[in-house]
Amino acid sequence: MKKFIFPLMGLFAIVFLTGCNFDIPAEISTSEREYVTVNSEDSASAEEEYESAYKILNNNETSFTEEELEKGKISFEEYYDLDSLGRCTGAFASVGTDLMPDDDREDISEVYPTGWEQTNYGSIDNGGWLYNRCHLIAYCLTGENDNEKNLITGTRYLNIEGMWQMEESVKFYLEENPNNHVLYRVTPDFDGNNLLASGVEIEAKSVEDDGLEFHVYCYNIQPNITIDYATGESEETK
């Protein structure tokens, strides 16, 4: 049986007990580490050094209950109501191949999640746009398109270097084990009344075997960009 684990390393890879590696894009290496300024009305500190796009929580172990694991033997998806500020509060699913879409994702540009203060910077690859509309549960997993309960404002770094890597590991596991399910829960982390999430907590665990499990926190940051999480406004770090 293949075991998917998440080591906290300079280069992110999913390692199997079979000895082969499924490599996905690397994070910022130690030599390329950047200072990322965090500026918010509610921030305790103005500057932190992030060594990775994510951190492992609870020794990579999830907090799913036995009842949730039992429920997860059948595919489902749940998207929680927006809060009083219009912010996403979370999404929970048991992902099976029956939920995974065959069609390409449609346009989602009419959804404006909280903190959407889009800005273009030359330092950001692939067009320079700071923000993406980030699905809490990826379209490739459940086929959910423009559901406002499932979309937050996230930096390109969060979307590509953080969340995408987790989503791809679940997708790959299910492609290898098409009769199985993965419990997948994503909870955005908003500090106080901030409109932009500081990050997202992601838990994933395969239901029918011990083949996949991880529990991580992905940072909603962008190297060399100062972000005000109260509003979503930003500027290049000076």
PDB file of N, CA and C in Angstrom, residues 123-178:
ATOM      1  N   SER A 123       7.014  41.941  -9.724  1.00  0.00           N
ATOM      2  CA  SER A 123       7.799  40.899  -9.054  1.00  0.00           C
ATOM      3  C   SER A 123       7.080  39.557  -8.986  1.00  0.00           C
ATOM      4  N   ILE A 124       5.793  39.526  -9.345  1.00  0.00           N
ATOM      5  CA  ILE A 124       5.005  38.294  -9.259  1.00  0.00           C
ATOM      6  C   ILE A 124       4.928  37.645 -10.638  1.00  0.00           C
ATOM      7  N   ASP A 125       5.226  36.361 -10.690  1.00  0.00           N
ATOM      8  CA  ASP A 125       5.240  35.625 -11.951  1.00  0.00           C
ATOM      9  C   ASP A 125       3.841  35.472 -12.541  1.00  0.00           C
ATOM     10  N   ASN A 126       3.804  35.150 -13.824  1.00  0.00           N
ATOM     11  CA  ASN A 126       2.570  34.788 -14.529  1.00  0.00           C
ATOM     12  C   ASN A 126       1.504  35.880 -14.475  1.00  0.00           C
ATOM     13  N   GLY A 127       1.894  37.062 -14.913  1.00  0.00           N
ATOM     14  CA  GLY A 127       0.924  38.143 -15.053  1.00  0.00           C
ATOM     15  C   GLY A 127       1.000  39.230 -14.012  1.00  0.00           C
ATOM     16  N   GLY A 128       1.616  38.955 -12.877  1.00  0.00           N
ATOM     17  CA  GLY A 128       1.851  39.980 -11.881  1.00  0.00           C
ATOM     18  C   GLY A 128       0.727  40.247 -10.906  1.00  0.00           C
ATOM     19  N   TRP A 129      -0.416  39.560 -11.046  1.00  0.00           N
ATOM     20  CA  TRP A 129      -1.541  39.838 -10.159  1.00  0.00           C
ATOM     21  C   TRP A 129      -1.312  39.222  -8.790  1.00  0.00           C
ATOM     22  N   LEU A 130      -1.549  40.023  -7.747  1.00  0.00           N
ATOM     23  CA  LEU A 130      -1.320  39.570  -6.375  1.00  0.00           C
ATOM     24  C   LEU A 130      -2.311  38.500  -5.954  1.00  0.00           C
ATOM     25  N   TYR A 131      -3.584  38.718  -6.235  1.00  0.00           N
ATOM     26  CA  TYR A 131      -4.622  37.859  -5.668  1.00  0.00           C
ATOM     27  C   TYR A 131      -5.229  36.895  -6.683  1.00  0.00           C
ATOM     28  N   ASN A 132      -5.573  35.737  -6.178  1.00  0.00           N
ATOM     29  CA  ASN A 132      -6.387  34.747  -6.887  1.00  0.00           C
ATOM     30  C   ASN A 132      -7.679  34.541  -6.109  1.00  0.00           C
ATOM     31  N   ARG A 133      -8.704  34.115  -6.801  1.00  0.00           N
ATOM     32  CA  ARG A 133      -9.908  33.613  -6.121  1.00  0.00           C
ATOM     33  C   ARG A 133      -9.634  32.153  -5.775  1.00  0.00           C
ATOM     34  N   CYS A 134      -9.351  31.892  -4.519  1.00  0.00           N
ATOM     35  CA  CYS A 134      -8.916  30.567  -4.085  1.00  0.00           C
ATOM     36  C   CYS A 134     -10.104  29.732  -3.617  1.00  0.00           C
ATOM     37  N   HIS A 135     -10.292  28.585  -4.233  1.00  0.00           N
ATOM     38  CA  HIS A 135     -11.303  27.647  -3.756  1.00  0.00           C
ATOM     39  C   HIS A 135     -10.823  27.016  -2.451  1.00  0.00           C
ATOM     40  N   LEU A 136     -11.684  26.993  -1.435  1.00  0.00           N
ATOM     41  CA  LEU A 136     -11.330  26.259  -0.226  1.00  0.00           C
ATOM     42  C   LEU A 136     -11.143  24.787  -0.566  1.00  0.00           C
ATOM     43  N   ILE A 137     -12.118  24.214  -1.255  1.00  0.00           N
ATOM     44  CA  ILE A 137     -11.970  22.871  -1.811  1.00  0.00           C
ATOM     45  C   ILE A 137     -11.851  23.026  -3.317  1.00  0.00           C
ATOM     46  N   ALA A 138     -10.751  22.573  -3.864  1.00  0.00           N
ATOM     47  CA  ALA A 138     -10.411  22.828  -5.257  1.00  0.00           C
ATOM     48  C   ALA A 138     -11.470  22.314  -6.221  1.00  0.00           C
ATOM     49  N   TYR A 139     -11.615  23.027  -7.321  1.00  0.00           N
ATOM     50  CA  TYR A 139     -12.545  22.601  -8.366  1.00  0.00           C
ATOM     51  C   TYR A 139     -12.236  21.186  -8.832  1.00  0.00           C
ATOM     52  N   CYS A 140     -10.954  20.827  -8.909  1.00  0.00           N
ATOM     53  CA  CYS A 140     -10.580  19.504  -9.413  1.00  0.00           C
ATOM     54  C   CYS A 140     -11.027  18.379  -8.493  1.00  0.00           C
ATOM     55  N   LEU A 141     -11.398  18.703  -7.245  1.00  0.00           N
ATOM     56  CA  LEU A 141     -11.811  17.673  -6.294  1.00  0.00           C
ATOM     57  C   LEU A 141     -13.321  17.488  -6.232  1.00  0.00           C
ATOM     58  N   THR A 142     -14.078  18.573  -6.302  1.00  0.00           N
ATOM     59  CA  THR A 142     -15.533  18.446  -6.155  1.00  0.00           C
ATOM     60  C   THR A 142     -16.324  19.103  -7.282  1.00  0.00           C
ATOM     61  N   GLY A 143     -15.654  19.803  -8.200  1.00  0.00           N
ATOM     62  CA  GLY A 143     -16.363  20.416  -9.313  1.00  0.00           C
ATOM     63  C   GLY A 143     -17.164  21.642  -8.941  1.00  0.00           C
ATOM     64  N   GLU A 144     -16.912  22.181  -7.752  1.00  0.00           N
ATOM     65  CA  GLU A 144     -17.637  23.382  -7.313  1.00  0.00           C
ATOM     66  C   GLU A 144     -17.004  24.586  -7.983  1.00  0.00           C
ATOM     67  N   ASN A 145     -17.807  25.380  -8.682  1.00  0.00           N
ATOM     68  CA  ASN A 145     -17.263  26.417  -9.539  1.00  0.00           C
ATOM     69  C   ASN A 145     -17.249  27.798  -8.878  1.00  0.00           C
ATOM     70  N   ASP A 146     -18.372  28.531  -8.956  1.00  0.00           N
ATOM     71  CA  ASP A 146     -18.405  29.921  -8.499  1.00  0.00           C
ATOM     72  C   ASP A 146     -19.215  30.083  -7.214  1.00  0.00           C
ATOM     73  N   ASN A 147     -19.140  29.134  -6.332  1.00  0.00           N
ATOM     74  CA  ASN A 147     -19.839  29.180  -5.049  1.00  0.00           C
ATOM     75  C   ASN A 147     -19.125  30.157  -4.118  1.00  0.00           C
ATOM     76  N   GLU A 148     -19.785  31.249  -3.743  1.00  0.00           N
ATOM     77  CA  GLU A 148     -19.148  32.262  -2.907  1.00  0.00           C
ATOM     78  C   GLU A 148     -18.775  31.730  -1.528  1.00  0.00           C
ATOM     79  N   LYS A 149     -19.406  30.645  -1.097  1.00  0.00           N
ATOM     80  CA  LYS A 149     -19.071  30.041   0.196  1.00  0.00           C
ATOM     81  C   LYS A 149     -17.772  29.249   0.133  1.00  0.00           C
ATOM     82  N   ASN A 150     -17.241  29.099  -1.071  1.00  0.00           N
ATOM     83  CA  ASN A 150     -16.052  28.276  -1.285  1.00  0.00           C
ATOM     84  C   ASN A 150     -14.886  29.065  -1.864  1.00  0.00           C
ATOM     85  N   LEU A 151     -14.982  30.394  -1.904  1.00  0.00           N
ATOM     86  CA  LEU A 151     -13.943  31.216  -2.521  1.00  0.00           C
ATOM     87  C   LEU A 151     -13.462  32.301  -1.565  1.00  0.00           C
ATOM     88  N   ILE A 152     -12.159  32.352  -1.347  1.00  0.00           N
ATOM     89  CA  ILE A 152     -11.562  33.419  -0.553  1.00  0.00           C
ATOM     90  C   ILE A 152     -10.538  34.166  -1.403  1.00  0.00           C
ATOM     91  N   THR A 153     -10.168  35.354  -0.951  1.00  0.00           N
ATOM     92  CA  THR A 153      -9.083  36.098  -1.570  1.00  0.00           C
ATOM     93  C   THR A 153      -7.766  35.545  -1.050  1.00  0.00           C
ATOM     94  N   GLY A 154      -6.960  35.042  -1.963  1.00  0.00           N
ATOM     95  CA  GLY A 154      -5.669  34.482  -1.571  1.00  0.00           C
ATOM     96  C   GLY A 154      -4.573  34.940  -2.502  1.00  0.00           C
ATOM     97  N   THR A 155      -3.376  35.083  -1.979  1.00  0.00           N
ATOM     98  CA  THR A 155      -2.249  35.464  -2.820  1.00  0.00           C
ATOM     99  C   THR A 155      -1.914  34.343  -3.796  1.00  0.00           C
ATOM    100  N   ARG A 156      -1.215  34.708  -4.842  1.00  0.00           N
ATOM    101  CA  ARG A 156      -0.763  33.676  -5.776  1.00  0.00           C
ATOM    102  C   ARG A 156       0.134  32.673  -5.057  1.00  0.00           C
ATOM    103  N   TYR A 157       0.940  33.162  -4.127  1.00  0.00           N
ATOM    104  CA  TYR A 157       1.843  32.280  -3.375  1.00  0.00           C
ATOM    105  C   TYR A 157       1.056  31.264  -2.563  1.00  0.00           C
ATOM    106  N   LEU A 158      -0.007  31.721  -1.895  1.00  0.00           N
ATOM    107  CA  LEU A 158      -0.871  30.793  -1.159  1.00  0.00           C
ATOM    108  C   LEU A 158      -1.478  29.762  -2.105  1.00  0.00           C
ATOM    109  N   ASN A 159      -1.997  30.228  -3.216  1.00  0.00           N
ATOM    110  CA  ASN A 159      -2.729  29.357  -4.131  1.00  0.00           C
ATOM    111  C   ASN A 159      -1.832  28.299  -4.761  1.00  0.00           C
ATOM    112  N   ILE A 160      -0.642  28.712  -5.221  1.00  0.00           N
ATOM    113  CA  ILE A 160       0.225  27.816  -5.985  1.00  0.00           C
ATOM    114  C   ILE A 160       1.219  27.073  -5.104  1.00  0.00           C
ATOM    115  N   GLU A 161       1.905  27.785  -4.223  1.00  0.00           N
ATOM    116  CA  GLU A 161       2.946  27.153  -3.412  1.00  0.00           C
ATOM    117  C   GLU A 161       2.394  26.467  -2.170  1.00  0.00           C
ATOM    118  N   GLY A 162       1.174  26.824  -1.776  1.00  0.00           N
ATOM    119  CA  GLY A 162       0.580  26.229  -0.588  1.00  0.00           C
ATOM    120  C   GLY A 162      -0.550  25.284  -0.918  1.00  0.00           C
ATOM    121  N   MET A 163      -1.718  25.818  -1.232  1.00  0.00           N
ATOM    122  CA  MET A 163      -2.930  25.014  -1.364  1.00  0.00           C
ATOM    123  C   MET A 163      -2.878  24.037  -2.533  1.00  0.00           C
ATOM    124  N   TRP A 164      -2.342  24.476  -3.660  1.00  0.00           N
ATOM    125  CA  TRP A 164      -2.336  23.618  -4.844  1.00  0.00           C
ATOM    126  C   TRP A 164      -1.605  22.306  -4.585  1.00  0.00           C
ATOM    127  N   GLN A 165      -0.524  22.384  -3.839  1.00  0.00           N
ATOM    128  CA  GLN A 165       0.253  21.176  -3.585  1.00  0.00           C
ATOM    129  C   GLN A 165      -0.550  20.166  -2.768  1.00  0.00           C
ATOM    130  N   MET A 166      -1.327  20.654  -1.818  1.00  0.00           N
ATOM    131  CA  MET A 166      -2.163  19.769  -1.005  1.00  0.00           C
ATOM    132  C   MET A 166      -3.280  19.151  -1.854  1.00  0.00           C
ATOM    133  N   GLU A 167      -3.889  19.988  -2.677  1.00  0.00           N
ATOM    134  CA  GLU A 167      -4.987  19.527  -3.524  1.00  0.00           C
ATOM    135  C   GLU A 167      -4.525  18.454  -4.509  1.00  0.00           C
ATOM    136  N   GLU A 168      -3.346  18.673  -5.088  1.00  0.00           N
ATOM    137  CA  GLU A 168      -2.827  17.712  -6.052  1.00  0.00           C
ATOM    138  C   GLU A 168      -2.519  16.368  -5.403  1.00  0.00           C
ATOM    139  N   SER A 169      -2.082  16.383  -4.150  1.00  0.00           N
ATOM    140  CA  SER A 169      -1.789  15.117  -3.477  1.00  0.00           C
ATOM    141  C   SER A 169      -3.060  14.295  -3.280  1.00  0.00           C
ATOM    142  N   VAL A 170      -4.170  14.980  -2.958  1.00  0.00           N
ATOM    143  CA  VAL A 170      -5.453  14.284  -2.806  1.00  0.00           C
ATOM    144  C   VAL A 170      -5.920  13.753  -4.160  1.00  0.00           C
ATOM    145  N   LYS A 171      -5.825  14.578  -5.174  1.00  0.00           N
ATOM    146  CA  LYS A 171      -6.224  14.167  -6.522  1.00  0.00           C
ATOM    147  C   LYS A 171      -5.415  12.957  -6.978  1.00  0.00           C
ATOM    148  N   PHE A 172      -4.120  12.994  -6.753  1.00  0.00           N
ATOM    149  CA  PHE A 172      -3.254  11.893  -7.167  1.00  0.00           C
ATOM    150  C   PHE A 172      -3.593  10.615  -6.407  1.00  0.00           C
ATOM    151  N   TYR A 173      -3.829  10.744  -5.103  1.00  0.00           N
ATOM    152  CA  TYR A 173      -4.194   9.572  -4.300  1.00  0.00           C
ATOM    153  C   TYR A 173      -5.466   8.921  -4.839  1.00  0.00           C
ATOM    154  N   LEU A 174      -6.476   9.736  -5.149  1.00  0.00           N
ATOM    155  CA  LEU A 174      -7.749   9.193  -5.622  1.00  0.00           C
ATOM    156  C   LEU A 174      -7.630   8.601  -7.024  1.00  0.00           C
ATOM    157  N   GLU A 175      -6.778   9.163  -7.830  1.00  0.00           N
ATOM    158  CA  GLU A 175      -6.545   8.563  -9.147  1.00  0.00           C
ATOM    159  C   GLU A 175      -5.894   7.192  -9.008  1.00  0.00           C
ATOM    160  N   GLU A 176      -5.058   7.034  -7.983  1.00  0.00           N
ATOM    161  CA  GLU A 176      -4.414   5.748  -7.722  1.00  0.00           C
ATOM    162  C   GLU A 176      -5.340   4.780  -6.988  1.00  0.00           C
ATOM    163  N   ASN A 177      -6.319   5.326  -6.269  1.00  0.00           N
ATOM    164  CA  ASN A 177      -7.243   4.521  -5.465  1.00  0.00           C
ATOM    165  C   ASN A 177      -8.678   4.972  -5.746  1.00  0.00           C
ATOM    166  N   PRO A 178      -9.196   4.698  -6.935  1.00  0.00           N
ATOM    167  CA  PRO A 178     -10.466   5.296  -7.378  1.00  0.00           C
ATOM    168  C   PRO A 178     -11.696   4.857  -6.600  1.00  0.00           C
TER     169      PRO A 178
END
